[in-house]
CSV table of C-alpha atoms in Angstrom, one decimal:
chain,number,residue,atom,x,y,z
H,1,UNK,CA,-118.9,50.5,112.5
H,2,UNK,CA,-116.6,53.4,114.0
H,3,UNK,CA,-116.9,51.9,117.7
H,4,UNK,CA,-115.8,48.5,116.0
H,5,UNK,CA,-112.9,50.1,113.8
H,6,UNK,CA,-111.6,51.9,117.4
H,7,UNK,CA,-111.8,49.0,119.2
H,8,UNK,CA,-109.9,47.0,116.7
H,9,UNK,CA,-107.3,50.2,116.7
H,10,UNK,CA,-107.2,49.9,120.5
H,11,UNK,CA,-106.9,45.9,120.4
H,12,UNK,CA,-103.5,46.5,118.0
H,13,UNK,CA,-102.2,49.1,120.3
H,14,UNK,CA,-102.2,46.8,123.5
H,15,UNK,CA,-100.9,44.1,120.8
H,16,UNK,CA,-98.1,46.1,120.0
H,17,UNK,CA,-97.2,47.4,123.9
H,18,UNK,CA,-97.4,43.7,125.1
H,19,UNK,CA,-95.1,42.7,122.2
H,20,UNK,CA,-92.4,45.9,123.0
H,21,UNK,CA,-93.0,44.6,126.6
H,22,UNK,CA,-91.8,41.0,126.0
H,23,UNK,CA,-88.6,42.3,123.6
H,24,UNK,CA,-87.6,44.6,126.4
H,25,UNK,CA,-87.0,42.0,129.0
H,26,UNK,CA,-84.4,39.7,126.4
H,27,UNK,CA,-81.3,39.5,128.1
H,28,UNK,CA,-79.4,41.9,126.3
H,29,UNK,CA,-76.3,40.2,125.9
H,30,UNK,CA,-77.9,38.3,122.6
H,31,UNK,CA,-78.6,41.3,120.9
H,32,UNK,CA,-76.2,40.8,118.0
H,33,UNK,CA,-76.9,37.3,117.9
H,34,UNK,CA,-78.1,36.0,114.8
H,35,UNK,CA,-82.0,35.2,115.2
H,36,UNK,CA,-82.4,36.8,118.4
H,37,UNK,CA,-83.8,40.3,117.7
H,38,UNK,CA,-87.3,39.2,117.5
H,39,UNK,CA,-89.4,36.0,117.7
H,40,UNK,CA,-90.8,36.6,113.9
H,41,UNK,CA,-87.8,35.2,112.4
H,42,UNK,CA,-87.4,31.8,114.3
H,43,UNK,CA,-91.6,31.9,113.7
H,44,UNK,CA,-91.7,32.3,109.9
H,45,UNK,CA,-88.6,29.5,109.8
H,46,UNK,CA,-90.6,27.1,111.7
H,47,UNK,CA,-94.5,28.3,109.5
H,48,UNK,CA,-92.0,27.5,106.9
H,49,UNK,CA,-90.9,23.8,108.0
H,50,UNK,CA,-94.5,23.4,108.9
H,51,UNK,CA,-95.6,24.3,105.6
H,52,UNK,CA,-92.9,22.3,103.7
H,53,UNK,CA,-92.7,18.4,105.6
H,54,UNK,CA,-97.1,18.7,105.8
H,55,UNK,CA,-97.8,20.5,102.2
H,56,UNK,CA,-95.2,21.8,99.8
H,57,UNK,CA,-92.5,18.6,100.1
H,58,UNK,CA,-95.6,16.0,99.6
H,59,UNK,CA,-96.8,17.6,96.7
H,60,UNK,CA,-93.6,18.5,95.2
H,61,UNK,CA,-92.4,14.3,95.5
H,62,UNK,CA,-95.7,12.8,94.8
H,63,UNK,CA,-94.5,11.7,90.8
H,64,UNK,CA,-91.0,11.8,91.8
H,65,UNK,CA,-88.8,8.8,92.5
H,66,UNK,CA,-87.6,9.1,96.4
H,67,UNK,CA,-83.7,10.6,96.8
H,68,UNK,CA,-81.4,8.5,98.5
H,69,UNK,CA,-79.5,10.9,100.1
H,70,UNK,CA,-77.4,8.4,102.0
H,71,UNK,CA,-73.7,10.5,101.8
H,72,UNK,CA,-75.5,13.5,103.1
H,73,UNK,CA,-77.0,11.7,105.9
H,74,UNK,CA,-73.9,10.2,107.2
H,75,UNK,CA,-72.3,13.7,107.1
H,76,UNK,CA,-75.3,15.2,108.6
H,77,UNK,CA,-75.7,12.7,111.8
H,78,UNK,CA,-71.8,12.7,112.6
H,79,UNK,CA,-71.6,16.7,111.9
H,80,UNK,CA,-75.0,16.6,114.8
H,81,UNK,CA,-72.9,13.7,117.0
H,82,UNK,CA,-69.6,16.4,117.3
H,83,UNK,CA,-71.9,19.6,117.3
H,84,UNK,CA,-73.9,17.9,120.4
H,85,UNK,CA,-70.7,16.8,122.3
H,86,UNK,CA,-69.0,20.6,122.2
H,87,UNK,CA,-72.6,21.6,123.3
H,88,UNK,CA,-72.3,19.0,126.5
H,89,UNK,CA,-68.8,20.0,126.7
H,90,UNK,CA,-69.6,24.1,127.1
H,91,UNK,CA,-72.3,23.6,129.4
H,92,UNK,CA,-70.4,21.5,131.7
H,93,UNK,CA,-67.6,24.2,131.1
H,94,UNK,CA,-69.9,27.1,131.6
H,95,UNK,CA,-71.0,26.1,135.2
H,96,UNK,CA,-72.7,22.5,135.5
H,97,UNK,CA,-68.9,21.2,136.4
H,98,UNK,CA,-67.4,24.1,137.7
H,99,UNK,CA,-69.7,26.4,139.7
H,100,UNK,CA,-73.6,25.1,139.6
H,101,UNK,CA,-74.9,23.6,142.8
H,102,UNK,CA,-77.3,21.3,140.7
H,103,UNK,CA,-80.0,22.8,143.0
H,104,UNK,CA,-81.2,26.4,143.0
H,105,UNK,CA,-78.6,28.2,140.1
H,106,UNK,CA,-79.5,31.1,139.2
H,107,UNK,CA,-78.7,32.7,135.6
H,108,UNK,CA,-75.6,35.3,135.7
H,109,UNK,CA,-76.4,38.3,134.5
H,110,UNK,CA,-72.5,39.6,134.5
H,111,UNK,CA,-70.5,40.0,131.8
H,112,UNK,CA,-67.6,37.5,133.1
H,113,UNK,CA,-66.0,35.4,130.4
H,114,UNK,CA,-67.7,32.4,132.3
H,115,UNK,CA,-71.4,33.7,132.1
H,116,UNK,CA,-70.8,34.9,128.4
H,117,UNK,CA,-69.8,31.3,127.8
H,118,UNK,CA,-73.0,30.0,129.1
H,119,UNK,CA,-74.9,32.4,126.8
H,120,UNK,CA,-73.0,31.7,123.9
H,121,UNK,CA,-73.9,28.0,124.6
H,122,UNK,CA,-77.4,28.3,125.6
H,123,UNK,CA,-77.6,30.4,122.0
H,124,UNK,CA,-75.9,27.2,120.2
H,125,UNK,CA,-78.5,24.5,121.9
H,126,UNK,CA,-81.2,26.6,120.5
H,127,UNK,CA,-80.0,26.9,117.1
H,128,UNK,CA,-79.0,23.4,117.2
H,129,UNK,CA,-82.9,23.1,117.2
H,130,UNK,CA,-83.2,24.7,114.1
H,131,UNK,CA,-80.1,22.2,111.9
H,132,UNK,CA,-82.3,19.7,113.4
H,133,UNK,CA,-85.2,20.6,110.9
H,134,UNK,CA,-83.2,18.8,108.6
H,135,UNK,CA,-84.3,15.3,109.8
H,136,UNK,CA,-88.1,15.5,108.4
H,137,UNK,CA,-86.6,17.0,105.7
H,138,UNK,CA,-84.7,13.5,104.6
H,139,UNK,CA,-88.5,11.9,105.4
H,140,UNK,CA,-90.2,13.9,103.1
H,141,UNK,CA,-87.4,13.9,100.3
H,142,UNK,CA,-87.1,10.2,100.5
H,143,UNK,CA,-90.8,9.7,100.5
H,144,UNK,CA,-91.1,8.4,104.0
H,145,UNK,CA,-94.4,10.0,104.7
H,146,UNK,CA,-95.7,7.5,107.3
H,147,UNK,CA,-92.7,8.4,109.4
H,148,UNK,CA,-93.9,12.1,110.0
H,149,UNK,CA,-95.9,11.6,113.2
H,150,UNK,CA,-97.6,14.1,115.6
H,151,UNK,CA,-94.9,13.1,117.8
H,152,UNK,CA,-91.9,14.1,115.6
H,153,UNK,CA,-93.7,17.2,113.8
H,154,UNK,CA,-94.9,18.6,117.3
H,155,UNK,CA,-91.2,18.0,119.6
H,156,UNK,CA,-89.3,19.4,116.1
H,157,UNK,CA,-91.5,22.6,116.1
H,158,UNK,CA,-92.5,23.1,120.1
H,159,UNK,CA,-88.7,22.9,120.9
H,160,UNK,CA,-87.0,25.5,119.2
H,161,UNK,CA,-90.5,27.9,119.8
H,162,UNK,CA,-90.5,27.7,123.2
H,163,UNK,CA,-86.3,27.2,123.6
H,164,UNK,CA,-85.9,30.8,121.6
H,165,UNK,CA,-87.7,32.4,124.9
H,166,UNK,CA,-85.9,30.4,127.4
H,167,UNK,CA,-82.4,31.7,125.8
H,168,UNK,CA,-84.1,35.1,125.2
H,169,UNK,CA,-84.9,35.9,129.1
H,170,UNK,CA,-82.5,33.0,131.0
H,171,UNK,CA,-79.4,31.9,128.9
H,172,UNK,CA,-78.3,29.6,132.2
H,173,UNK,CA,-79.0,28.7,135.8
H,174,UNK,CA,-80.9,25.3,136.3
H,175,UNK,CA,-83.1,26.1,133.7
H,176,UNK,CA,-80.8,24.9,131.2
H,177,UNK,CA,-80.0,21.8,132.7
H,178,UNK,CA,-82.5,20.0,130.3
H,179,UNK,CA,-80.5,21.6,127.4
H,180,UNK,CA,-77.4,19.8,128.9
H,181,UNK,CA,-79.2,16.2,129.3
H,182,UNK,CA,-80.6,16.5,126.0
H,183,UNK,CA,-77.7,17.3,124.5
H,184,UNK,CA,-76.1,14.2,126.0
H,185,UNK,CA,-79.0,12.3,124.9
H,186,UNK,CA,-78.6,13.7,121.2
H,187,UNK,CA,-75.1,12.6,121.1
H,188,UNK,CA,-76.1,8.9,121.4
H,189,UNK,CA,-79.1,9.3,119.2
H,190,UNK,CA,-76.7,10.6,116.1
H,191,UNK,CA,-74.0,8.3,116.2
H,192,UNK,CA,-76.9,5.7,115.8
H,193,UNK,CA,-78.3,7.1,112.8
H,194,UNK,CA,-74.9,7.6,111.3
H,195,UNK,CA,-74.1,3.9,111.7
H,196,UNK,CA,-77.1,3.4,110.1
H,197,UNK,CA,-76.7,5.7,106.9
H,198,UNK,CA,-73.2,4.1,106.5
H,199,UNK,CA,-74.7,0.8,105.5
H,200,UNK,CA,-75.3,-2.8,105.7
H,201,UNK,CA,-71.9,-3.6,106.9
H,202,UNK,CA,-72.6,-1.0,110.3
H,203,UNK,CA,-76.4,-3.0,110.7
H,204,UNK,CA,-74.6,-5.3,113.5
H,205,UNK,CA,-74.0,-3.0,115.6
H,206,UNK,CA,-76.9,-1.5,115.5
H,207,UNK,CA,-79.0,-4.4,118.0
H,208,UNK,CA,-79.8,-1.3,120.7
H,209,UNK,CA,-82.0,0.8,118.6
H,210,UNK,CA,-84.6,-0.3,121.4
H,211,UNK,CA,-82.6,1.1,124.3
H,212,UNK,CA,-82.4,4.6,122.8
H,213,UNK,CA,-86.3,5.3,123.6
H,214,UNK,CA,-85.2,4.2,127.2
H,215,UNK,CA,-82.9,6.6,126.8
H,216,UNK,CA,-85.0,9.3,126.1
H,217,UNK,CA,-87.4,8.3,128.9
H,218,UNK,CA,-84.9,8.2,131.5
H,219,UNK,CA,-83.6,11.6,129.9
H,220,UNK,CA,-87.1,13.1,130.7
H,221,UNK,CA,-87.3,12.0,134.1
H,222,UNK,CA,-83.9,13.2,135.0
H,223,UNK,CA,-85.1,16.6,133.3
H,224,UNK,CA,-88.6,16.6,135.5
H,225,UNK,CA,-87.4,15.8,138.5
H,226,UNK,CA,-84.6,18.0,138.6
H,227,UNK,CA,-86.9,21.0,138.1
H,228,UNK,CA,-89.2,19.2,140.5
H,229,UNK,CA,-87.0,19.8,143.6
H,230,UNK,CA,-87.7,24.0,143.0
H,231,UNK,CA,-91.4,23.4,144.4
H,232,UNK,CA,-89.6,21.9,147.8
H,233,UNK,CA,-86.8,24.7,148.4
H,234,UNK,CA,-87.4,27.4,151.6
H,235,UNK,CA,-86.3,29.7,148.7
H,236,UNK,CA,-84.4,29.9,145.2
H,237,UNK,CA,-82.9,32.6,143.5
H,238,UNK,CA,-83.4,31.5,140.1
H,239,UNK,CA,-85.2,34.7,138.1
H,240,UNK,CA,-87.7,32.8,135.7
H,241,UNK,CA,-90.0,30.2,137.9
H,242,UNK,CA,-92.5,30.1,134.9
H,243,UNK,CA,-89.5,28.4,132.8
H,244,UNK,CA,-89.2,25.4,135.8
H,245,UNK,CA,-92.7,24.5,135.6
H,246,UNK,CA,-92.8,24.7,131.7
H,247,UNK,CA,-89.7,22.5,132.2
H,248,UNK,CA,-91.7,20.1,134.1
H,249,UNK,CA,-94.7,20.1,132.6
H,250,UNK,CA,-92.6,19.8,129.1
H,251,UNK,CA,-90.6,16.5,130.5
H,252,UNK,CA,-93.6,15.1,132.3
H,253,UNK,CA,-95.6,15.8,129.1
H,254,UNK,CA,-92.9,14.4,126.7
H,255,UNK,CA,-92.2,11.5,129.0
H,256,UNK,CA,-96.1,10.0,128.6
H,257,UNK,CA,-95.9,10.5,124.4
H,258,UNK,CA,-92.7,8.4,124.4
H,259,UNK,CA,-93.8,5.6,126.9
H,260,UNK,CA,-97.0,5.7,124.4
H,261,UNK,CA,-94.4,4.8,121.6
H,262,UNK,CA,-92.4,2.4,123.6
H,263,UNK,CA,-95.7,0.5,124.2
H,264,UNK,CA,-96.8,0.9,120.6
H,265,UNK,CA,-93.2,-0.2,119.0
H,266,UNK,CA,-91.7,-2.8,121.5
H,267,UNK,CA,-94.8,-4.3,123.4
H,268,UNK,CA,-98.0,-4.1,120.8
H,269,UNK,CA,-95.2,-4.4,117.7
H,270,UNK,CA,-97.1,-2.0,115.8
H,271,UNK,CA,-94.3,0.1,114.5
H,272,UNK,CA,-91.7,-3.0,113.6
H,273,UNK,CA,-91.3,-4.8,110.1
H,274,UNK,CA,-93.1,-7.8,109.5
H,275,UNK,CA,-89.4,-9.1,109.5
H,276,UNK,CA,-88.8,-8.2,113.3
H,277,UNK,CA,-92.4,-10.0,114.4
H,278,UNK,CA,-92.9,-13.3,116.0
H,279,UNK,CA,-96.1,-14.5,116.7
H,280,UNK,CA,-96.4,-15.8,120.1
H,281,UNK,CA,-99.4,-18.1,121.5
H,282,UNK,CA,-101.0,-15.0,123.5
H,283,UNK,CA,-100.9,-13.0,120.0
H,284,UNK,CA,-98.4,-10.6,120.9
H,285,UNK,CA,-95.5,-9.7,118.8
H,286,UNK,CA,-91.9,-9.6,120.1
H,287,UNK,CA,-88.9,-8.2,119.2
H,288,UNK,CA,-86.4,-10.5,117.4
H,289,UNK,CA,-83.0,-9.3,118.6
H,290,UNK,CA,-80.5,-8.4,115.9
H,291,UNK,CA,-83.2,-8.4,112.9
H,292,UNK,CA,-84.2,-4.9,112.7
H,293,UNK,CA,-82.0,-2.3,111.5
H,294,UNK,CA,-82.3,1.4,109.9
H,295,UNK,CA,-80.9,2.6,107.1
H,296,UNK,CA,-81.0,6.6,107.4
H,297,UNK,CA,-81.6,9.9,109.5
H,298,UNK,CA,-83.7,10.4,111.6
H,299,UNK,CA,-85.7,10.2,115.2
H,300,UNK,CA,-86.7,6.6,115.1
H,301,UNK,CA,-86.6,6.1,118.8
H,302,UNK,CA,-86.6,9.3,120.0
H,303,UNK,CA,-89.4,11.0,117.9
H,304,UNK,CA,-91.8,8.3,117.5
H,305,UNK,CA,-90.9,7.6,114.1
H,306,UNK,CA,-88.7,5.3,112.4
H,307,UNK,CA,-86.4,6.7,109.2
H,308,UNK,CA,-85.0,4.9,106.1
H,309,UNK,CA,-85.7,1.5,104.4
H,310,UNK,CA,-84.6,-1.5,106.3
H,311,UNK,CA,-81.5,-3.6,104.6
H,312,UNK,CA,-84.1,-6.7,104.5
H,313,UNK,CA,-85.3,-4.8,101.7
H,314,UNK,CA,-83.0,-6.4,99.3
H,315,UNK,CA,-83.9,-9.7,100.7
H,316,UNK,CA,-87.3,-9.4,100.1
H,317,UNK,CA,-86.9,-8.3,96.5
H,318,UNK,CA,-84.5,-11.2,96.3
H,319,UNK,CA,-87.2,-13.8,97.5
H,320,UNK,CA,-89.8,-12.5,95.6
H,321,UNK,CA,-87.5,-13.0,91.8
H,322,UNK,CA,-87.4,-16.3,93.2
H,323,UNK,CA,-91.2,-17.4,93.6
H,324,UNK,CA,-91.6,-15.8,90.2
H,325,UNK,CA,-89.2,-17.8,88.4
């Protein structure tokens, strides 16, 4: 028993040193940033997300009527739509338009108003991560349950776990190119769902909900093969080669889930209203152009999940008054 209590002793000692080891190497320019001190913060927030869209929100809405939330949506997805186009804007700023080879960058380490830019941008991507929690939070408190896939629970917590440590040790360089593309990406994405909080009026514009997913897959092969070229360099300066091939393995890895939904929404028509399906001879359901359109917030295309009730809705409540009468 005394052996087992000293080795658990000695197990808690090496758990501590590796633990001062990692905090020691965060670039120390983001020390009086807020959430950067330490990793338990950013953990407990995302335990808490976790605990809230899979346990606590379900039970606390199961006898409740679902919110409908739709004025706080459309600020929310226009607020994420301008947030995402100064974040684009700082890290073109910051060195992917004005010294970044688009090759082998490395991250300044300086303390030049340019390389404090890039960390103050890096710092804003990743915290953009965290607002962005907010979008299974309208699924749970409008009691769209089905909507809260592996896909959208695991790229909402996996990001901003793994992001805090990439702006921790290498706030810039070619690692945060991805940050830059998905930025970009996010931009596109928001201004969709804020059409599509605003109403039925907005639904007609809305006929490229399907190209957003192609969006996001061409985002992810941009993102791969960017950090793909590292493996062929004679040699690279960049300080952090573990963060390239979790780069790669993350867009290769992220690129397969969403060509899985793409299959599963637009080819098998498994994840489109009945309004949106027309039966073909092979048995196949197609898209019907211009019938499908979202009403709310969220990451229908992009996280394998679609938000909000449809505005056929009313229709359908219409036509079914009618048979009764």
């Amino acid at each position: 028993m005394a052996n087992m209590i000293r080795e658990i002793k000695e197990l808690g000692s090496h758990a501590v040193d590796i633990y001062d080891f990692l905090l020691a190497g965060l670039d120390p320019r983001l020390k009086d940033y807020p959430l950067m001190q330490s990793p338990i913060p950013m953990t407990a927030i995302l335990l808490c997300y976790l605990l809230f869209v899979l346990y606590i929100g379900p039970s606390i809405m199961a006898k409740r009527k679902p919110f409908q939330l739709k004025e706080a949506m459309i600020a929310y997805n226009f607020l994420l739509v301008a947030l995402s186009v100064f974040i684009v804007y700082e890290f073109l700023m910051s060195g992917w338009a004005t010294t970044y080879t688009w090759r082998c960058d490395a991250v300044d380490t300086s303390n030049s108003p340019q390389a404090l830019r890039m960390v103050r941008v890096a710092w804003l991507f990743w915290f953009s991560k965290i607002i962005e929690l907010m979008d299974t939070m309208f699924f749970v408190l409008r009691k769209k349950h089905g909507q809260i896939t592996f896909l959208h629970i695991f790229h909402h917590s996996f990001m901003p776990w793994t992001w805090w440590w990439g702006v921790g040790y290498a706030p810039g360089g070619m690692g945060s190119f991805h940050a830059m593309v998905n930025s970009t990406v996010h931009v596109i994405m928001y201004f969709y769902y804020g059409l599509a909080a605003a109403g039925p009026r907005f639904h007609k514009f809305l006929w490229w909900k399907k190209y957003m997913t192609a969006i996001q897959l061409i985002q992810f092969v941009l993102v791969s093969l960017h950090a793909t070229q590292y493996y062929f360099m004679d040699s690279c300066d960049y300080q952090f080669p573990i963060i390239v091939n979790l780069i790669w393995i993350y867009g290769t890895f992220f690129f397969l889930l969403f060509s899985n939904f793409w299959v599963q929404a637009y080819v098998k028509g498994k994840r489109l209203p009945k309004q949106d399906l027309k039966p073909v001879q092979n048995g196949t359901a197609v898209y019907t152009n211009g019938k499908h359109h979202e009403n709310g917030s969220n990451h229908g295309a992009t996280n394998g999940t679609s938000n909000g009730s449809t505005h056929h809705e009313n229709g359908s409540a219409h036509m079914g008054k009618m048979k009764k009468a």
